[in-house]
CSV table of C-alpha atoms in Angstrom, one decimal:
chain,number,residue,atom,x,y,z
K,1,UNK,CA,-111.0,-1.4,10.3
K,2,UNK,CA,-110.4,1.9,8.6
K,3,UNK,CA,-113.3,2.9,6.3
K,4,UNK,CA,-115.8,0.4,7.8
K,5,UNK,CA,-118.3,0.3,10.6
K,6,UNK,CA,-117.8,-2.3,13.3
K,7,UNK,CA,-121.0,-3.8,14.8
K,8,UNK,CA,-120.4,-5.8,18.0
K,9,UNK,CA,-123.1,-8.3,18.6
K,10,UNK,CA,-123.0,-8.0,22.4
K,11,UNK,CA,-123.8,-4.2,22.3
K,12,UNK,CA,-127.5,-3.4,21.9
K,13,UNK,CA,-128.3,-1.2,18.8
K,14,UNK,CA,-130.2,1.2,21.1
K,15,UNK,CA,-127.6,1.4,23.8
K,16,UNK,CA,-127.3,5.2,23.4
K,17,UNK,CA,-131.0,5.9,23.5
K,18,UNK,CA,-132.2,8.3,26.3
K,19,UNK,CA,-133.8,6.6,29.3
K,20,UNK,CA,-137.6,6.4,29.2
K,21,UNK,CA,-140.3,4.1,30.5
K,22,UNK,CA,-143.2,1.9,29.6
K,23,UNK,CA,-144.8,1.6,26.1
K,24,UNK,CA,-143.3,4.8,24.9
K,25,UNK,CA,-139.8,3.7,25.6
K,26,UNK,CA,-140.5,0.3,23.9
K,27,UNK,CA,-142.0,2.1,20.9
K,28,UNK,CA,-139.1,4.5,20.7
K,29,UNK,CA,-136.7,1.7,21.0
K,30,UNK,CA,-138.3,-0.3,18.2
K,31,UNK,CA,-138.4,2.8,16.0
K,32,UNK,CA,-134.7,3.6,16.6
K,33,UNK,CA,-133.8,0.0,16.1
K,34,UNK,CA,-135.5,-0.1,12.7
K,35,UNK,CA,-133.9,3.1,11.7
K,36,UNK,CA,-130.5,2.0,12.6
K,37,UNK,CA,-130.9,-1.4,10.9
K,38,UNK,CA,-132.0,0.4,7.7
K,39,UNK,CA,-129.0,2.7,7.9
K,40,UNK,CA,-126.6,-0.2,8.5
K,41,UNK,CA,-128.0,-2.2,5.6
K,42,UNK,CA,-127.6,0.9,3.3
K,43,UNK,CA,-124.1,1.6,4.5
K,44,UNK,CA,-123.1,-2.1,4.0
K,45,UNK,CA,-124.4,-2.1,0.5
K,46,UNK,CA,-122.4,1.0,-0.3
K,47,UNK,CA,-119.1,-0.1,1.1
K,48,UNK,CA,-119.1,-3.9,0.5
K,49,UNK,CA,-117.6,-5.2,-2.8
K,50,UNK,CA,-119.7,-7.4,-5.0
K,51,UNK,CA,-117.9,-10.5,-3.9
K,52,UNK,CA,-118.0,-9.7,-0.2
K,53,UNK,CA,-119.5,-13.0,0.7
K,54,UNK,CA,-116.6,-15.5,0.0
K,55,UNK,CA,-117.3,-18.8,-1.7
K,56,UNK,CA,-117.1,-21.7,0.7
K,57,UNK,CA,-113.8,-23.6,0.8
K,58,UNK,CA,-114.4,-26.6,-1.5
K,59,UNK,CA,-110.8,-27.8,-1.4
K,60,UNK,CA,-111.8,-31.2,0.0
K,61,UNK,CA,-114.6,-31.7,-2.5
K,62,UNK,CA,-114.5,-33.8,-5.7
K,63,UNK,CA,-115.3,-32.5,-9.1
K,64,UNK,CA,-118.1,-34.7,-10.5
K,65,UNK,CA,-118.0,-35.4,-14.2
K,66,UNK,CA,-121.0,-35.2,-16.5
K,67,UNK,CA,-121.1,-39.0,-16.6
K,68,UNK,CA,-122.5,-39.0,-13.1
K,69,UNK,CA,-125.9,-38.6,-14.7
K,70,UNK,CA,-125.6,-41.8,-16.8
K,71,UNK,CA,-125.9,-45.5,-16.1
K,72,UNK,CA,-122.7,-47.6,-16.1
K,73,UNK,CA,-121.7,-48.8,-19.6
K,74,UNK,CA,-120.6,-52.2,-18.2
K,75,UNK,CA,-120.9,-54.3,-15.1
K,76,UNK,CA,-118.9,-53.2,-12.0
K,77,UNK,CA,-115.9,-55.4,-11.5
K,78,UNK,CA,-115.5,-56.2,-15.2
K,79,UNK,CA,-113.0,-55.1,-17.9
K,80,UNK,CA,-114.0,-54.5,-21.5
K,81,UNK,CA,-112.3,-53.2,-24.7
K,82,UNK,CA,-113.6,-49.9,-25.9
K,83,UNK,CA,-112.7,-47.6,-28.8
K,84,UNK,CA,-112.8,-43.9,-29.7
K,85,UNK,CA,-111.6,-41.8,-32.6
K,86,UNK,CA,-108.7,-39.4,-31.9
K,87,UNK,CA,-106.8,-37.5,-34.5
K,88,UNK,CA,-108.6,-39.4,-37.3
K,89,UNK,CA,-107.4,-42.7,-35.9
K,90,UNK,CA,-109.6,-45.3,-34.2
K,91,UNK,CA,-107.9,-46.0,-30.8
K,92,UNK,CA,-108.7,-48.6,-28.3
K,93,UNK,CA,-108.5,-49.0,-24.5
K,94,UNK,CA,-109.2,-51.6,-21.9
K,95,UNK,CA,-111.6,-50.2,-19.3
K,96,UNK,CA,-112.0,-51.7,-15.8
K,97,UNK,CA,-114.8,-50.6,-13.4
K,98,UNK,CA,-114.1,-51.3,-9.8
K,99,UNK,CA,-116.3,-53.6,-7.7
K,100,UNK,CA,-119.0,-51.5,-6.2
K,101,UNK,CA,-118.9,-48.9,-9.0
K,102,UNK,CA,-122.0,-46.6,-8.9
K,103,UNK,CA,-122.8,-43.4,-10.7
K,104,UNK,CA,-123.7,-41.8,-7.4
K,105,UNK,CA,-120.1,-41.5,-6.4
K,106,UNK,CA,-117.2,-39.7,-8.2
K,107,UNK,CA,-114.4,-42.3,-8.6
K,108,UNK,CA,-110.7,-41.5,-9.1
K,109,UNK,CA,-109.1,-42.5,-12.5
K,110,UNK,CA,-105.9,-44.4,-13.2
K,111,UNK,CA,-104.5,-44.3,-16.7
K,112,UNK,CA,-102.0,-47.2,-17.3
K,113,UNK,CA,-99.8,-47.1,-20.3
K,114,UNK,CA,-98.2,-50.4,-21.6
K,115,UNK,CA,-94.6,-50.8,-22.6
K,116,UNK,CA,-93.4,-51.1,-26.2
K,117,UNK,CA,-95.0,-54.1,-27.9
K,118,UNK,CA,-97.3,-54.9,-25.0
K,119,UNK,CA,-101.0,-54.2,-24.7
K,120,UNK,CA,-103.4,-52.6,-22.3
K,121,UNK,CA,-104.9,-56.1,-21.5
K,122,UNK,CA,-101.4,-57.5,-20.9
K,123,UNK,CA,-100.5,-54.6,-18.5
K,124,UNK,CA,-103.8,-55.2,-16.6
K,125,UNK,CA,-102.8,-58.8,-16.1
K,126,UNK,CA,-99.4,-58.3,-14.4
K,127,UNK,CA,-99.9,-54.8,-12.8
K,128,UNK,CA,-102.9,-55.6,-10.4
K,129,UNK,CA,-104.0,-52.1,-10.9
K,130,UNK,CA,-107.6,-53.3,-11.4
K,131,UNK,CA,-107.7,-54.2,-7.7
K,132,UNK,CA,-107.6,-50.5,-6.8
K,133,UNK,CA,-110.7,-48.6,-5.8
K,134,UNK,CA,-110.6,-46.6,-9.0
K,135,UNK,CA,-111.7,-46.6,-12.6
K,136,UNK,CA,-108.7,-47.9,-14.6
K,137,UNK,CA,-108.2,-47.4,-18.3
K,138,UNK,CA,-105.4,-49.2,-20.2
K,139,UNK,CA,-105.0,-47.5,-23.5
K,140,UNK,CA,-103.3,-49.1,-26.5
K,141,UNK,CA,-100.6,-47.4,-28.5
K,142,UNK,CA,-100.2,-47.3,-32.3
K,143,UNK,CA,-97.7,-49.6,-34.0
K,144,UNK,CA,-94.5,-47.7,-34.3
K,145,UNK,CA,-91.2,-48.1,-36.3
K,146,UNK,CA,-88.4,-50.5,-35.9
K,147,UNK,CA,-88.4,-54.3,-35.8
K,148,UNK,CA,-91.7,-56.0,-35.5
K,149,UNK,CA,-95.2,-54.6,-35.3
K,150,UNK,CA,-94.9,-53.2,-31.8
K,151,UNK,CA,-97.3,-50.6,-30.3
K,152,UNK,CA,-95.5,-47.6,-28.8
K,153,UNK,CA,-96.1,-44.2,-27.3
K,154,UNK,CA,-95.1,-40.7,-28.2
K,155,UNK,CA,-91.8,-39.4,-27.1
K,156,UNK,CA,-89.7,-42.5,-28.0
K,157,UNK,CA,-87.6,-42.7,-31.1
K,158,UNK,CA,-89.6,-45.7,-32.3
K,159,UNK,CA,-93.1,-44.1,-31.8
K,160,UNK,CA,-95.4,-43.9,-34.8
K,161,UNK,CA,-94.6,-40.6,-36.7
K,162,UNK,CA,-97.3,-38.0,-36.5
K,163,UNK,CA,-99.4,-39.7,-33.9
K,164,UNK,CA,-100.4,-37.3,-31.1
K,165,UNK,CA,-100.8,-39.5,-28.0
K,166,UNK,CA,-101.1,-36.5,-25.7
K,167,UNK,CA,-104.2,-35.4,-27.6
K,168,UNK,CA,-105.4,-39.0,-27.5
K,169,UNK,CA,-105.0,-39.0,-23.7
K,170,UNK,CA,-107.1,-35.8,-23.5
K,171,UNK,CA,-109.8,-37.3,-25.7
K,172,UNK,CA,-109.8,-40.5,-23.6
K,173,UNK,CA,-110.2,-38.5,-20.4
K,174,UNK,CA,-113.1,-36.6,-22.0
K,175,UNK,CA,-114.8,-39.8,-23.0
K,176,UNK,CA,-114.4,-41.2,-19.5
K,177,UNK,CA,-115.8,-38.0,-18.0
K,178,UNK,CA,-118.8,-38.1,-20.4
K,179,UNK,CA,-119.7,-41.8,-19.8
K,180,UNK,CA,-118.6,-42.5,-16.2
K,181,UNK,CA,-118.9,-40.8,-12.8
K,182,UNK,CA,-115.3,-39.8,-12.1
K,183,UNK,CA,-113.5,-37.2,-10.1
K,184,UNK,CA,-111.8,-35.0,-12.6
K,185,UNK,CA,-109.5,-33.7,-9.8
K,186,UNK,CA,-108.1,-37.2,-9.2
K,187,UNK,CA,-106.6,-38.5,-12.4
K,188,UNK,CA,-103.3,-40.5,-12.0
K,189,UNK,CA,-101.0,-41.8,-14.8
K,190,UNK,CA,-98.7,-44.8,-14.5
K,191,UNK,CA,-97.1,-47.1,-17.0
K,192,UNK,CA,-94.2,-49.5,-17.7
K,193,UNK,CA,-91.1,-48.8,-19.8
K,194,UNK,CA,-92.1,-46.8,-22.9
K,195,UNK,CA,-95.5,-46.2,-21.3
K,196,UNK,CA,-93.8,-44.9,-18.1
K,197,UNK,CA,-91.7,-42.5,-20.2
K,198,UNK,CA,-94.9,-41.2,-21.7
K,199,UNK,CA,-96.2,-40.4,-18.3
K,200,UNK,CA,-93.3,-38.0,-18.0
K,201,UNK,CA,-94.5,-36.3,-21.2
K,202,UNK,CA,-98.0,-36.1,-19.8
K,203,UNK,CA,-96.7,-34.5,-16.6
K,204,UNK,CA,-95.0,-31.8,-18.7
K,205,UNK,CA,-97.9,-31.1,-21.0
K,206,UNK,CA,-101.1,-32.1,-19.2
K,207,UNK,CA,-100.6,-31.0,-15.6
K,208,UNK,CA,-104.0,-29.3,-15.8
K,209,UNK,CA,-105.7,-32.7,-16.1
K,210,UNK,CA,-103.1,-35.2,-14.8
K,211,UNK,CA,-102.8,-35.0,-11.0
K,212,UNK,CA,-99.8,-37.2,-10.3
K,213,UNK,CA,-97.6,-39.7,-12.2
K,214,UNK,CA,-96.0,-43.0,-11.2
K,215,UNK,CA,-93.6,-44.4,-13.8
K,216,UNK,CA,-92.2,-47.9,-13.5
K,217,UNK,CA,-89.0,-48.9,-15.3
K,218,UNK,CA,-89.3,-45.7,-17.3
K,219,UNK,CA,-87.7,-45.1,-20.7
K,220,UNK,CA,-87.2,-41.4,-20.4
K,221,UNK,CA,-86.1,-40.5,-23.9
K,222,UNK,CA,-85.2,-36.8,-24.6
K,223,UNK,CA,-88.5,-36.0,-26.2
K,224,UNK,CA,-90.4,-37.0,-23.1
K,225,UNK,CA,-88.9,-34.1,-21.2
K,226,UNK,CA,-88.2,-31.6,-24.0
K,227,UNK,CA,-89.2,-28.0,-23.1
K,228,UNK,CA,-91.0,-29.3,-20.0
K,229,UNK,CA,-93.0,-26.5,-18.4
K,230,UNK,CA,-95.8,-27.9,-16.3
K,231,UNK,CA,-98.5,-25.5,-15.3
K,232,UNK,CA,-98.3,-26.7,-11.7
K,233,UNK,CA,-96.0,-28.8,-9.5
K,234,UNK,CA,-96.7,-32.5,-10.2
K,235,UNK,CA,-96.3,-35.2,-7.6
K,236,UNK,CA,-94.0,-38.0,-8.8
K,237,UNK,CA,-93.3,-41.5,-7.5
K,238,UNK,CA,-90.8,-43.5,-9.7
K,239,UNK,CA,-89.9,-47.2,-9.5
K,240,UNK,CA,-86.8,-48.6,-11.2
K,241,UNK,CA,-84.5,-51.7,-10.8
K,242,UNK,CA,-80.8,-51.1,-10.4
K,243,UNK,CA,-80.2,-54.3,-12.5
K,244,UNK,CA,-82.5,-53.2,-15.4
K,245,UNK,CA,-80.7,-54.4,-18.6
K,246,UNK,CA,-83.3,-52.8,-20.9
K,247,UNK,CA,-83.4,-49.3,-19.5
K,248,UNK,CA,-80.2,-49.1,-17.5
K,249,UNK,CA,-80.5,-47.4,-14.1
K,250,UNK,CA,-77.3,-45.5,-14.7
K,251,UNK,CA,-78.5,-44.3,-18.1
K,252,UNK,CA,-77.5,-44.9,-21.7
K,253,UNK,CA,-75.8,-42.0,-23.4
K,254,UNK,CA,-76.0,-43.5,-26.9
K,255,UNK,CA,-79.9,-43.6,-26.6
K,256,UNK,CA,-80.2,-40.3,-24.8
K,257,UNK,CA,-81.5,-42.0,-21.6
K,258,UNK,CA,-80.6,-40.2,-18.4
K,259,UNK,CA,-79.5,-41.9,-15.2
K,260,UNK,CA,-82.8,-42.6,-13.4
K,261,UNK,CA,-81.8,-40.8,-10.1
K,262,UNK,CA,-80.9,-37.7,-12.3
K,263,UNK,CA,-84.4,-37.8,-13.9
K,264,UNK,CA,-86.1,-37.9,-10.6
K,265,UNK,CA,-83.9,-35.1,-9.1
K,266,UNK,CA,-84.8,-33.0,-12.1
K,267,UNK,CA,-88.5,-33.3,-11.2
K,268,UNK,CA,-87.7,-32.4,-7.6
K,269,UNK,CA,-86.1,-29.2,-8.9
K,270,UNK,CA,-89.0,-28.5,-11.2
K,271,UNK,CA,-91.4,-28.9,-8.3
K,272,UNK,CA,-89.4,-26.5,-6.2
K,273,UNK,CA,-88.5,-29.1,-3.5
K,274,UNK,CA,-86.5,-27.7,-0.6
K,275,UNK,CA,-84.7,-30.8,0.6
K,276,UNK,CA,-83.9,-34.4,0.0
K,277,UNK,CA,-84.3,-36.6,3.1
K,278,UNK,CA,-81.8,-39.3,3.9
K,279,UNK,CA,-82.5,-42.5,1.9
K,280,UNK,CA,-84.2,-45.3,3.7
K,281,UNK,CA,-83.9,-49.0,3.2
K,282,UNK,CA,-87.4,-50.2,3.8
K,283,UNK,CA,-86.9,-53.8,2.7
K,284,UNK,CA,-83.7,-55.8,2.0
K,285,UNK,CA,-83.9,-54.9,-1.7
K,286,UNK,CA,-85.8,-51.6,-1.5
K,287,UNK,CA,-84.3,-48.1,-1.0
K,288,UNK,CA,-86.6,-45.1,-0.9
K,289,UNK,CA,-85.5,-41.6,-1.8
K,290,UNK,CA,-87.7,-38.6,-0.8
K,291,UNK,CA,-87.8,-34.9,-1.7
K,292,UNK,CA,-89.9,-32.7,0.6
K,293,UNK,CA,-90.8,-29.0,1.0
K,294,UNK,CA,-91.9,-28.9,-2.6
K,295,UNK,CA,-94.3,-26.3,-3.9
K,296,UNK,CA,-98.0,-26.6,-3.1
K,297,UNK,CA,-97.5,-29.6,-0.8
K,298,UNK,CA,-96.1,-31.8,-3.6
K,299,UNK,CA,-93.6,-34.6,-2.9
K,300,UNK,CA,-91.2,-36.5,-5.2
K,301,UNK,CA,-90.2,-40.1,-4.4
K,302,UNK,CA,-88.0,-42.7,-5.9
K,303,UNK,CA,-88.2,-46.5,-5.2
K,304,UNK,CA,-84.9,-48.3,-6.2
K,305,UNK,CA,-85.1,-52.1,-6.4
K,306,UNK,CA,-81.6,-53.4,-5.7
K,307,UNK,CA,-80.9,-55.9,-8.5
K,308,UNK,CA,-84.3,-55.4,-9.9
K,309,UNK,CA,-84.8,-56.1,-13.6
K,310,UNK,CA,-87.0,-54.5,-16.3
K,311,UNK,CA,-90.0,-55.6,-14.3
K,312,UNK,CA,-93.1,-54.4,-12.4
K,313,UNK,CA,-92.5,-54.9,-8.6
K,314,UNK,CA,-94.8,-57.5,-7.2
K,315,UNK,CA,-96.0,-58.9,-10.5
K,316,UNK,CA,-97.0,-62.6,-10.4
K,317,UNK,CA,-96.8,-63.0,-14.2
K,318,UNK,CA,-94.2,-62.0,-16.7
K,319,UNK,CA,-93.7,-58.2,-16.9
K,320,UNK,CA,-90.2,-58.1,-18.4
K,321,UNK,CA,-86.7,-59.5,-18.1
K,322,UNK,CA,-84.8,-59.9,-14.9
K,323,UNK,CA,-85.5,-60.1,-11.2
K,324,UNK,CA,-89.0,-59.2,-10.0
K,325,UNK,CA,-89.1,-58.2,-6.3
K,326,UNK,CA,-92.0,-59.6,-4.2
K,327,UNK,CA,-91.1,-57.5,-1.2
K,328,UNK,CA,-93.4,-54.7,-2.4
K,329,UNK,CA,-96.4,-54.4,-4.6
K,330,UNK,CA,-96.0,-51.4,-7.0
K,331,UNK,CA,-99.7,-50.9,-7.4
K,332,UNK,CA,-100.2,-50.6,-3.6
K,333,UNK,CA,-97.2,-48.4,-3.0
K,334,UNK,CA,-98.1,-46.0,-5.9
K,335,UNK,CA,-101.7,-45.8,-4.8
K,336,UNK,CA,-100.8,-44.9,-1.2
K,337,UNK,CA,-98.7,-42.1,-2.6
K,338,UNK,CA,-101.0,-40.6,-5.3
K,339,UNK,CA,-104.5,-41.1,-3.8
K,340,UNK,CA,-104.5,-38.1,-1.6
K,341,UNK,CA,-103.4,-35.6,-4.2
K,342,UNK,CA,-106.1,-33.5,-6.0
K,343,UNK,CA,-105.9,-31.0,-8.8
K,344,UNK,CA,-106.5,-27.4,-7.6
K,345,UNK,CA,-109.9,-26.0,-8.1
K,346,UNK,CA,-110.2,-24.1,-11.4
K,347,UNK,CA,-112.9,-22.8,-13.7
K,348,UNK,CA,-113.3,-26.2,-15.4
K,349,UNK,CA,-114.0,-27.7,-12.0
């Protein structure tokens, strides 16, 4: 290489020394060797940049949170209601620790946002997300506007005015990182209906902390995607029933709701995907659409449930009106998609 000195390990440093014999030759060899080593060391120090020794590739490592140094706040395998203050408001969230939780291992995190009028505990019941090998937090929204006292999330026209749920999500993640041993590179957001629409907003505004999103029966009101400029490509897997009467699959112009396939395709463009593969019918009522060749190894996927209602696929208890498919389990499908994605290493990691 121009401007550098190449040292071949299979060529002795004293190869050019004149022939000699006995102790004198050995002594001369040692003297010349020491001199050359000193010269090489000096030359290397002069020409090598300060960062010449590259940092090891840690792309496969986890980013352990500060909570890895603290005992678990509750028993593994249990769920408990917790609270924190965000934006001057006391907020609550249902927290589930997986079976086998230990502070010696950094666990992935799943954030699960309920639909309008539901609760974190109610979403835990029908979603089966607490069976995953992850810390799962089910936040509760603030009572919004419209008929009835119904909790809602930012981005919907009926959300509570002035409530910053994006900031609350950031505060919640910080609280989890401070008290639990979690992998800050593996944080996944899912939700149902209004909560699913909110995951779209998180993908737009918190791509530095949210690894991937998995909305189910999403209500993608205009504000959830307004001025969407994520800092990195975000993997997306979306579920929606073609027979959803609450959030129509084909969209609702009067409410500003896009056709669901159009919303997914917009994320494929945002992620720089090169191609959409032919759709596959994987079950009698399940059609899978896939976009590949996306930036940074990202993929975008859509699961259409033929005739499916405003429901959570695979739910065994009430999750909304209409037909609930039992041919797939949404929690299992989304986990298989998101679990291998990690945030890129950054100064905060």
